[in-house]
Each structure stands twice: as C-alpha cells, then as structure tokens.
Coordinates of N, CA, C and O in Angstrom, one line a residue:
X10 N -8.4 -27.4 -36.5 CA -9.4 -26.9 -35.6 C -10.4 -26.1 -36.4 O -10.1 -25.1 -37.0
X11 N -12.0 -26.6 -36.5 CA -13.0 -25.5 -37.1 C -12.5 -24.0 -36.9 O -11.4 -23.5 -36.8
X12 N -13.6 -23.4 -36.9 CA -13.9 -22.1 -36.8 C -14.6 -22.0 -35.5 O -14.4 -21.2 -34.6
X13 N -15.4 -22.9 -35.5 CA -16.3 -22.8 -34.6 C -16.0 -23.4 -33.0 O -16.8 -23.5 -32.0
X14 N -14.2 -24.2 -33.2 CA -13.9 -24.5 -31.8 C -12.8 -22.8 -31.5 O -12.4 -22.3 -30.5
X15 N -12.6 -22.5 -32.9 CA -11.4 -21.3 -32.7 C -12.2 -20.2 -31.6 O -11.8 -19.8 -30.5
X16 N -13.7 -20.0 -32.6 CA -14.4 -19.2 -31.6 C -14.7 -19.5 -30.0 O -14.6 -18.6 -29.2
X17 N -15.0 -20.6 -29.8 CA -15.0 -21.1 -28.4 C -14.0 -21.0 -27.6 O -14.1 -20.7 -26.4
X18 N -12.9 -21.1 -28.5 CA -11.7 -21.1 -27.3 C -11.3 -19.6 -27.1 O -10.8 -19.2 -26.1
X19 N -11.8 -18.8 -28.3 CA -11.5 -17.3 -27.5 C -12.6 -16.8 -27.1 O -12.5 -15.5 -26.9
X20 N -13.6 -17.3 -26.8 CA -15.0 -16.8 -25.7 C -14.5 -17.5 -24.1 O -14.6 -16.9 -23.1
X21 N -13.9 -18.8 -24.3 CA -13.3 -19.1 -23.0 C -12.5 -18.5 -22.2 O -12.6 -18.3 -21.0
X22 N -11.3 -18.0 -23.2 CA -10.1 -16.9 -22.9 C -10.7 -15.7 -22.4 O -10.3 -15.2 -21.4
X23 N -11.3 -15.4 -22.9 CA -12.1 -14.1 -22.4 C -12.8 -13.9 -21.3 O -12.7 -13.0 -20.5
X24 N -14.0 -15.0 -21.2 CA -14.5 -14.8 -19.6 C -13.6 -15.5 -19.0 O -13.8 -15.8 -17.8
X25 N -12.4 -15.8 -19.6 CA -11.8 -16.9 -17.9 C -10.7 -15.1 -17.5 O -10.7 -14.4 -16.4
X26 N -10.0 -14.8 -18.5 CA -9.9 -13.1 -18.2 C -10.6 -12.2 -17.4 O -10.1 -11.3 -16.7
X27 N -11.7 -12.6 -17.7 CA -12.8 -11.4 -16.7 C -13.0 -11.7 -15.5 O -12.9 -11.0 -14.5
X28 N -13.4 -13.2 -15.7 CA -13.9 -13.8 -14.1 C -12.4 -13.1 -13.0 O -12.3 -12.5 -11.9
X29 N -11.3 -13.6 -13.9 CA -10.0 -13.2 -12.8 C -10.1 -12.1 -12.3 O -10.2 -11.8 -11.1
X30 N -10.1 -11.2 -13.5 CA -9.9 -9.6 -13.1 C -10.9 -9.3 -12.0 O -10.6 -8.5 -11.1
X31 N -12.5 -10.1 -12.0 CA -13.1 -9.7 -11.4 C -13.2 -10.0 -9.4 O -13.6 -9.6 -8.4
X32 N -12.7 -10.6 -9.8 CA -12.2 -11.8 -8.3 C -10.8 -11.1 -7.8 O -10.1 -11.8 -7.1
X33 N -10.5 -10.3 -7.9 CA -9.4 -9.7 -7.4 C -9.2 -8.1 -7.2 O -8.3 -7.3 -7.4
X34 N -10.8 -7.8 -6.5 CA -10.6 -6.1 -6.4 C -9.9 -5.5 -5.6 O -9.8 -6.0 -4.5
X35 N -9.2 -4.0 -5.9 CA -8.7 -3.3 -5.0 C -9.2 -2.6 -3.9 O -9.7 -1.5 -4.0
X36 N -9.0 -3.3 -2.9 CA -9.5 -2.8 -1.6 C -8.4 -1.3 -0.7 O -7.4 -1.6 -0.2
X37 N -8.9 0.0 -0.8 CA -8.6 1.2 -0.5 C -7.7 0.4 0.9 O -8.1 -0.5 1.7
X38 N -6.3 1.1 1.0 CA -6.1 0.9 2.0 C -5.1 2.5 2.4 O -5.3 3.3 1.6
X39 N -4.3 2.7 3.5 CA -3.9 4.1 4.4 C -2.9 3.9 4.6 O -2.8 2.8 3.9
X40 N -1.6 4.1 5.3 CA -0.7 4.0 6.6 C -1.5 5.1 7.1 O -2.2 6.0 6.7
X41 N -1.1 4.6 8.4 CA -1.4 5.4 9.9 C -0.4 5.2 11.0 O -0.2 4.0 11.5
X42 N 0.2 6.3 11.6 CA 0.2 6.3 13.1 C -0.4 6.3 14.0 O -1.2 7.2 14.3
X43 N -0.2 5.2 14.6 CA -1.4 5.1 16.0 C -2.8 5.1 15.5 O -3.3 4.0 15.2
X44 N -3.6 6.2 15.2 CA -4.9 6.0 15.1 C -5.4 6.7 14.1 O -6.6 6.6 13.7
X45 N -4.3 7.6 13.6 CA -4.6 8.8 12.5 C -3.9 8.6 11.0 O -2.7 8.8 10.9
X46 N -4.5 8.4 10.1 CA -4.4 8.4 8.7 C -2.7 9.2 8.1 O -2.8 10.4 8.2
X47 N -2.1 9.0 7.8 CA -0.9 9.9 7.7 C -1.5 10.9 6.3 O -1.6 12.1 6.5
X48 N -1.8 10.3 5.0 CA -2.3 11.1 4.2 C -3.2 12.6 4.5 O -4.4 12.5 4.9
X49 N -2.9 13.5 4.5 CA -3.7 14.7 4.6 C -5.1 14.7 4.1 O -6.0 15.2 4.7
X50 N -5.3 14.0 2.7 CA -6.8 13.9 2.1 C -6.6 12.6 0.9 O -5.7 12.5 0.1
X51 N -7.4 11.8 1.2 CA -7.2 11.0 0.9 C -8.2 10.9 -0.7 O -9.2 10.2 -1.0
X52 N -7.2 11.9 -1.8 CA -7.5 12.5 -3.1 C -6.2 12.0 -3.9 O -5.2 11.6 -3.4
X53 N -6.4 12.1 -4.9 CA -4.9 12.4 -5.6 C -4.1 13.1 -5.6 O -3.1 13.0 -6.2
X54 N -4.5 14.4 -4.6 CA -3.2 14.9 -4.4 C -3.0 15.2 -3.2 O -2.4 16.2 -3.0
X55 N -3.4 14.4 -2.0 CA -3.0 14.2 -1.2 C -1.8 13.8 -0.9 O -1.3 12.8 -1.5
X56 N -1.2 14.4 0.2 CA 0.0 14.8 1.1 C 0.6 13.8 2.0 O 0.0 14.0 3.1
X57 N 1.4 12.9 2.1 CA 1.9 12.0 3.2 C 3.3 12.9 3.5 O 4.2 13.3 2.7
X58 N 3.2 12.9 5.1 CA 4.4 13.5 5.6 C 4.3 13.3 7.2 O 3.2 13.3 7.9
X59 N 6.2 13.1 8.0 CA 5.5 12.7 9.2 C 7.1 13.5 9.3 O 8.1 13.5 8.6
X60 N 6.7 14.3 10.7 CA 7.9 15.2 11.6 C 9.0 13.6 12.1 O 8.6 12.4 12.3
X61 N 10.3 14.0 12.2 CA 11.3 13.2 12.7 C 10.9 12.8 14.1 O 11.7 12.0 14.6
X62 N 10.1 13.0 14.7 CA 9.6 13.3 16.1 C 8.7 12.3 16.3 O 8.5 11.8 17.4
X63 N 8.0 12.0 15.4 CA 6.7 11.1 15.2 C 6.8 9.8 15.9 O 7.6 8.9 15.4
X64 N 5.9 9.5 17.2 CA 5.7 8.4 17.8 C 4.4 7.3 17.8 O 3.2 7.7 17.7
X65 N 4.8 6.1 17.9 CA 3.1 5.4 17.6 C 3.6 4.4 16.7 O 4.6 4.6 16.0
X66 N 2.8 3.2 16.7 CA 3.1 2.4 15.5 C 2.8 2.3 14.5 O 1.7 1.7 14.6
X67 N 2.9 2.4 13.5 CA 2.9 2.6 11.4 C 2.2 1.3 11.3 O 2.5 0.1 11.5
X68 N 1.2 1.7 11.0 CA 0.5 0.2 9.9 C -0.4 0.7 8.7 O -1.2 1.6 8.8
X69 N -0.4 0.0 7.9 CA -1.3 0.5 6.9 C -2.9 -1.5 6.9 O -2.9 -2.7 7.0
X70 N -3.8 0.0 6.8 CA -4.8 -0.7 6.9 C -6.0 -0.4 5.8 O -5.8 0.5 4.9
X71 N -7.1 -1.2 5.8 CA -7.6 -1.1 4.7 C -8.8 0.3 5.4 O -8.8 0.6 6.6
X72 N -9.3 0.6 4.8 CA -9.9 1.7 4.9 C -11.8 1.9 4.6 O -12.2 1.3 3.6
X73 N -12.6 2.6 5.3 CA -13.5 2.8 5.0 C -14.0 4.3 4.5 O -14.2 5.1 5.4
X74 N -14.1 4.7 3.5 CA -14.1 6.0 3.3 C -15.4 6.8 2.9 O -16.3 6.2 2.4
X75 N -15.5 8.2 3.1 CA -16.8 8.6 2.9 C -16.8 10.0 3.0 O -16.1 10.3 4.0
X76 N -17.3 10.9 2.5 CA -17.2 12.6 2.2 C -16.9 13.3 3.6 O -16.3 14.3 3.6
X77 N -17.3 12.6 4.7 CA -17.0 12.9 6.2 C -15.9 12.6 6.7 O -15.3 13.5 7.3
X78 N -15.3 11.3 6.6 CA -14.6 10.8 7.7 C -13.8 9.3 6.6 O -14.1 8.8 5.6
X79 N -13.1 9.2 7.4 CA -12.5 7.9 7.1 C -12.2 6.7 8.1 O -12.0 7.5 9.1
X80 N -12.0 5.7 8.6 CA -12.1 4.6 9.2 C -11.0 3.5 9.4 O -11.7 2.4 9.5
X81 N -10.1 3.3 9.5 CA -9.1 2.1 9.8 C -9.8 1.0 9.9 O -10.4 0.9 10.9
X82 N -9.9 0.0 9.1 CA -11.2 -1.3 9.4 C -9.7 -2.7 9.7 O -9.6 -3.4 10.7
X83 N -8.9 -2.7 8.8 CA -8.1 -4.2 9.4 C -6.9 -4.1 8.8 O -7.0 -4.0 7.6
X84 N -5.4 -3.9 9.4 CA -4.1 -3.8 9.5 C -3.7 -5.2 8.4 O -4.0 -6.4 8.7
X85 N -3.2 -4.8 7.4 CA -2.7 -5.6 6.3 C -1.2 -5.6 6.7 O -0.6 -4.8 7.3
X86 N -0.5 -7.2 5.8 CA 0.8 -6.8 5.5 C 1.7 -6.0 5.0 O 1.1 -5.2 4.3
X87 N 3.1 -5.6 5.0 CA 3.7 -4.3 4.4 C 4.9 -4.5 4.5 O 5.3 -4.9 5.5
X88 N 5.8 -4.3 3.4 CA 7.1 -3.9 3.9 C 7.8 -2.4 3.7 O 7.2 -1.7 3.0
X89 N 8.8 -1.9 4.2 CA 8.9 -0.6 4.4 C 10.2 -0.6 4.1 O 11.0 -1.5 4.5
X90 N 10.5 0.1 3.5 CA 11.7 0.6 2.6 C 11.9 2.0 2.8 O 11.0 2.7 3.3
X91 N 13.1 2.5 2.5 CA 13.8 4.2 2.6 C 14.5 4.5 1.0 O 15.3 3.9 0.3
X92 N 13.6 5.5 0.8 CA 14.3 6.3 0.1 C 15.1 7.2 0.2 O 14.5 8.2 0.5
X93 N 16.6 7.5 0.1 CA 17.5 8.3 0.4 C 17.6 9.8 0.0 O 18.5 10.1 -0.8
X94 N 16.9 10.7 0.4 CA 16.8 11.9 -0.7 C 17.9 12.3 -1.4 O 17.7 12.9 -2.5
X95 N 19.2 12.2 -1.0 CA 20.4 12.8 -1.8 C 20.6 11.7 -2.8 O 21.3 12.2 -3.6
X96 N 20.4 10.6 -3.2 CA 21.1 9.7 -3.9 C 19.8 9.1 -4.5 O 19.8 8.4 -5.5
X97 N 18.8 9.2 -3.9 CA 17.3 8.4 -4.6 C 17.3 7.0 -4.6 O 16.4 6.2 -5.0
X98 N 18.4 6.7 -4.0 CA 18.6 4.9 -3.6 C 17.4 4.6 -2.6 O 17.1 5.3 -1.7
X99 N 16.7 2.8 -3.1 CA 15.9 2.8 -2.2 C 16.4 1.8 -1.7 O 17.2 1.2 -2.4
X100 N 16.3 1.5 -0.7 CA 16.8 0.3 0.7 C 15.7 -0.2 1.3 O 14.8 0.5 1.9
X101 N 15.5 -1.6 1.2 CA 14.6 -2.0 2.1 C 15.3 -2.2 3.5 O 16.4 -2.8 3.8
X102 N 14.2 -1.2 4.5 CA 14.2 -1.6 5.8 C 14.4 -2.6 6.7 O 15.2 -2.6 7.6
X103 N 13.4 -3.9 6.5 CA 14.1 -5.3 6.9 C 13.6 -6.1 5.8 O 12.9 -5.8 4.8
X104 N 13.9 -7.3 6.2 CA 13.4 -8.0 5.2 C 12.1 -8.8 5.6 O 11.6 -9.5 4.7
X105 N 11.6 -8.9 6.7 CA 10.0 -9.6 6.9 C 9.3 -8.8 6.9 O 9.7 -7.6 6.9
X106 N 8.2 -9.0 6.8 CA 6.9 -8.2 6.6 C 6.5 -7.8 8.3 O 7.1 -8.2 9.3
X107 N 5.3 -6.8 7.9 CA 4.9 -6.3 9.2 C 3.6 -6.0 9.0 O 3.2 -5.5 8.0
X108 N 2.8 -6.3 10.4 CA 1.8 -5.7 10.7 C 1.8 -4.3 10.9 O 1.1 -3.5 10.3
X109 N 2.8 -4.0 12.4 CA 2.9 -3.1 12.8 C 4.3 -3.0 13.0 O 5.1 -3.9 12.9
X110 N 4.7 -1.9 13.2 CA 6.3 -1.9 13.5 C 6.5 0.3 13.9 O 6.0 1.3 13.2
X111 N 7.2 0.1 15.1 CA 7.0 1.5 16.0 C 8.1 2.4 14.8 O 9.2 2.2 14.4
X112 N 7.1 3.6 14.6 CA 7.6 4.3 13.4 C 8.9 4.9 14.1 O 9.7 4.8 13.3
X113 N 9.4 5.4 15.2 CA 10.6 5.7 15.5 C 11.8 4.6 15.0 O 12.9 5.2 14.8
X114 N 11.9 3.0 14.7 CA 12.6 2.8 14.9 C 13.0 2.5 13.0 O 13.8 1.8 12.4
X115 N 12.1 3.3 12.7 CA 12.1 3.4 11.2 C 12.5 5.0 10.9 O 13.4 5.3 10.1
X116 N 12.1 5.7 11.5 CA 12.9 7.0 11.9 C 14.2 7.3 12.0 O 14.8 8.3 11.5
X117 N 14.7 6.4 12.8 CA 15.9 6.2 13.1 C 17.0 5.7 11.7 O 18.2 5.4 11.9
X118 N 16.5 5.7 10.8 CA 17.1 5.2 10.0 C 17.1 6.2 8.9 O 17.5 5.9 7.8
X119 N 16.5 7.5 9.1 CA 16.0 8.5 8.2 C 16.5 9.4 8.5 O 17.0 9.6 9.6
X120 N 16.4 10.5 7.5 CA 17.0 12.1 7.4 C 16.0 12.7 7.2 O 15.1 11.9 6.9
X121 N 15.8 13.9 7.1 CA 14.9 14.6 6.5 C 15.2 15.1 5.0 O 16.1 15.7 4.4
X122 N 13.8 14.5 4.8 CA 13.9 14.7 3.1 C 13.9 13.3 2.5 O 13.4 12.9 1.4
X123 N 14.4 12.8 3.2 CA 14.3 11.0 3.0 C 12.4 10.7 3.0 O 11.5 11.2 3.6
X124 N 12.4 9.6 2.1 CA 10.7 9.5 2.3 C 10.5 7.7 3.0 O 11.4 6.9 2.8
X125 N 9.7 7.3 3.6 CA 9.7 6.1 4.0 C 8.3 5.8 2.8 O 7.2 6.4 2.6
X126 N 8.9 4.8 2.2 CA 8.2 4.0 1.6 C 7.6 2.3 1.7 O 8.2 1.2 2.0
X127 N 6.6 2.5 1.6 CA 5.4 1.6 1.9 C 5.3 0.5 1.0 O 5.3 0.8 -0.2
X128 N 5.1 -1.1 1.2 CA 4.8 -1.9 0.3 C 4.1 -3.2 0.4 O 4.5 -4.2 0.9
X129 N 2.6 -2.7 -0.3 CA 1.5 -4.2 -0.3 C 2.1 -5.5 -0.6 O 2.9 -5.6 -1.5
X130 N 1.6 -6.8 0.4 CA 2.2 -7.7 -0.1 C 1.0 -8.5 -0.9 O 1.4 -9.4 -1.6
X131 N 0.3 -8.3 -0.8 CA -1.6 -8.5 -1.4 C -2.2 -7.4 -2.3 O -2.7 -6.3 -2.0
X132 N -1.8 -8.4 -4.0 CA -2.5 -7.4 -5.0 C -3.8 -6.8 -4.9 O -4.1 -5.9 -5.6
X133 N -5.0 -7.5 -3.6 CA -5.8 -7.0 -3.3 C -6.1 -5.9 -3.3 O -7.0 -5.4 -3.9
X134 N -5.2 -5.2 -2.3 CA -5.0 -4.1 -1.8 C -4.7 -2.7 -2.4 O -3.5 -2.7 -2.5
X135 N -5.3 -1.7 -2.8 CA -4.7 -0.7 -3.2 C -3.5 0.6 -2.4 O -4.1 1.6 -1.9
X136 N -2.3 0.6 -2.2 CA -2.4 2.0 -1.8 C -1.5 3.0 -2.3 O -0.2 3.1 -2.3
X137 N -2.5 4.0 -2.9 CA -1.6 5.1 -2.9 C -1.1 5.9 -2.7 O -0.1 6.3 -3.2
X138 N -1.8 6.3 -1.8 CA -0.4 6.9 -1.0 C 0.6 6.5 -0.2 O 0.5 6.7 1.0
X139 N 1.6 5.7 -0.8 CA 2.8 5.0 -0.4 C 4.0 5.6 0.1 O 4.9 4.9 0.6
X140 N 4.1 6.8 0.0 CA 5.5 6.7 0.3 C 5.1 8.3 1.6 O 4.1 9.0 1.5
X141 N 5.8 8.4 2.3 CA 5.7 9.5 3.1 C 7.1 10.0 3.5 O 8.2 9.5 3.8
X142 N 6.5 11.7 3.3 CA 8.2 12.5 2.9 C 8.5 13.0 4.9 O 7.7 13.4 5.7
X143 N 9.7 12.6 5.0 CA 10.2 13.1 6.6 C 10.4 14.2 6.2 O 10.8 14.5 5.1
X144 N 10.1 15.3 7.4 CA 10.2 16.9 7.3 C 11.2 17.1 8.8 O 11.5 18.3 9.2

C-alpha cells in the first residue's frame, strides 16, 4: 500500500470517528417524582434523596435546564436497581425496563441508607445523578 493510500485510510478513520462521536450527543436527563426533580441542584454536587414515605411515580426524563428553573420535556427508558447499604451489593429491581413505575413499590424493597439506583438504556442520554440515597 503507498503512503498516500496509508494516509487516506487514516483521514477516513478519523472523520468516520468524529462524524460518530458527533451523531450521538448526551442529552441532560433527571429522575423525578410525580412532577418534581429529585436532585436538589442540578450541579455536580447536587443531592438525590427521597423519605421512605415518598409517593408518585419515578421516571427519569430528559430535561430542559436554565439558571431559573428546570423542565421535564420526555420520560425515557430506565432500569432500577438497589443498592444495599450494609453489604454494597447491587440487585436489580426487575428485569424490564420502565417508563414509569410507582416509587413506593420500589420502596418497599428498601431500607434506609439503601440508595435506589437508576439506569439509561440509550447512550444518548446523560444522567448523573443516578443513584438516590433513602433517608
């Protein structure tokens, strides 16, 4: 092979690298109960936490964000897992995905100190604040 097909084929590799990377952005996404964000500030060091008590259905959605306010725009896929706080074992919750699913009956499977953990099924999607600690 020349030089000059070597070069070509790594100018190909390269934008066919970019074009991908570029075609695949992460779109900001939340969990929420009912209608409210669970994250406290949606920063990096923002806070996810929900009382044993917590009623409404859990969905994480993608998000519109802005120095004021934030926005729920469209309920993505997710699967939800338990973290065990004494043993750090994680367990998935069920095995199908969910739109929505009523956060008590995910509660019910939790202690406090246990964190319910969150999971994108679309690399699209970013979220990090994933995991939320029961109090």
């Amino acid at each position: 092979m020349t030089t000059a097909r070597h070069l070509f084929t790594l100018l190909m590799v390269s934008l066919w690298g970019t074009m991908t990377l570029a075609q695949t952005p992460h779109a900001c996404s939340a969990a929420f109960v009912g209608d409210k964000m669970v994250v406290d500030q949606y920063t990096p060091t923002g806070k996810c936490t929900l009382a044993t008590s917590a009623t409404g259905e859990l969905t994480v959605q993608t998000v519109e964000l802005s120095a004021t306010s934030s926005r729920a725009l469209e309920p993505i896929d997710f699967k939800v897992a338990i973290r065990d706080k004494a043993t750090g074992t994680l367990r998935l919750f069920a095995d199908k995905p969910f739109r929505r699913v009523p956060v008590q009956q995910v509660l019910a499977h939790c202690s406090k100190g246990d964190r319910i953990v969150l999971l994108t099924l679309d690399a699209r999607y970013a979220l990090p604040h994933n995991e939320i600690l029961i109090q």
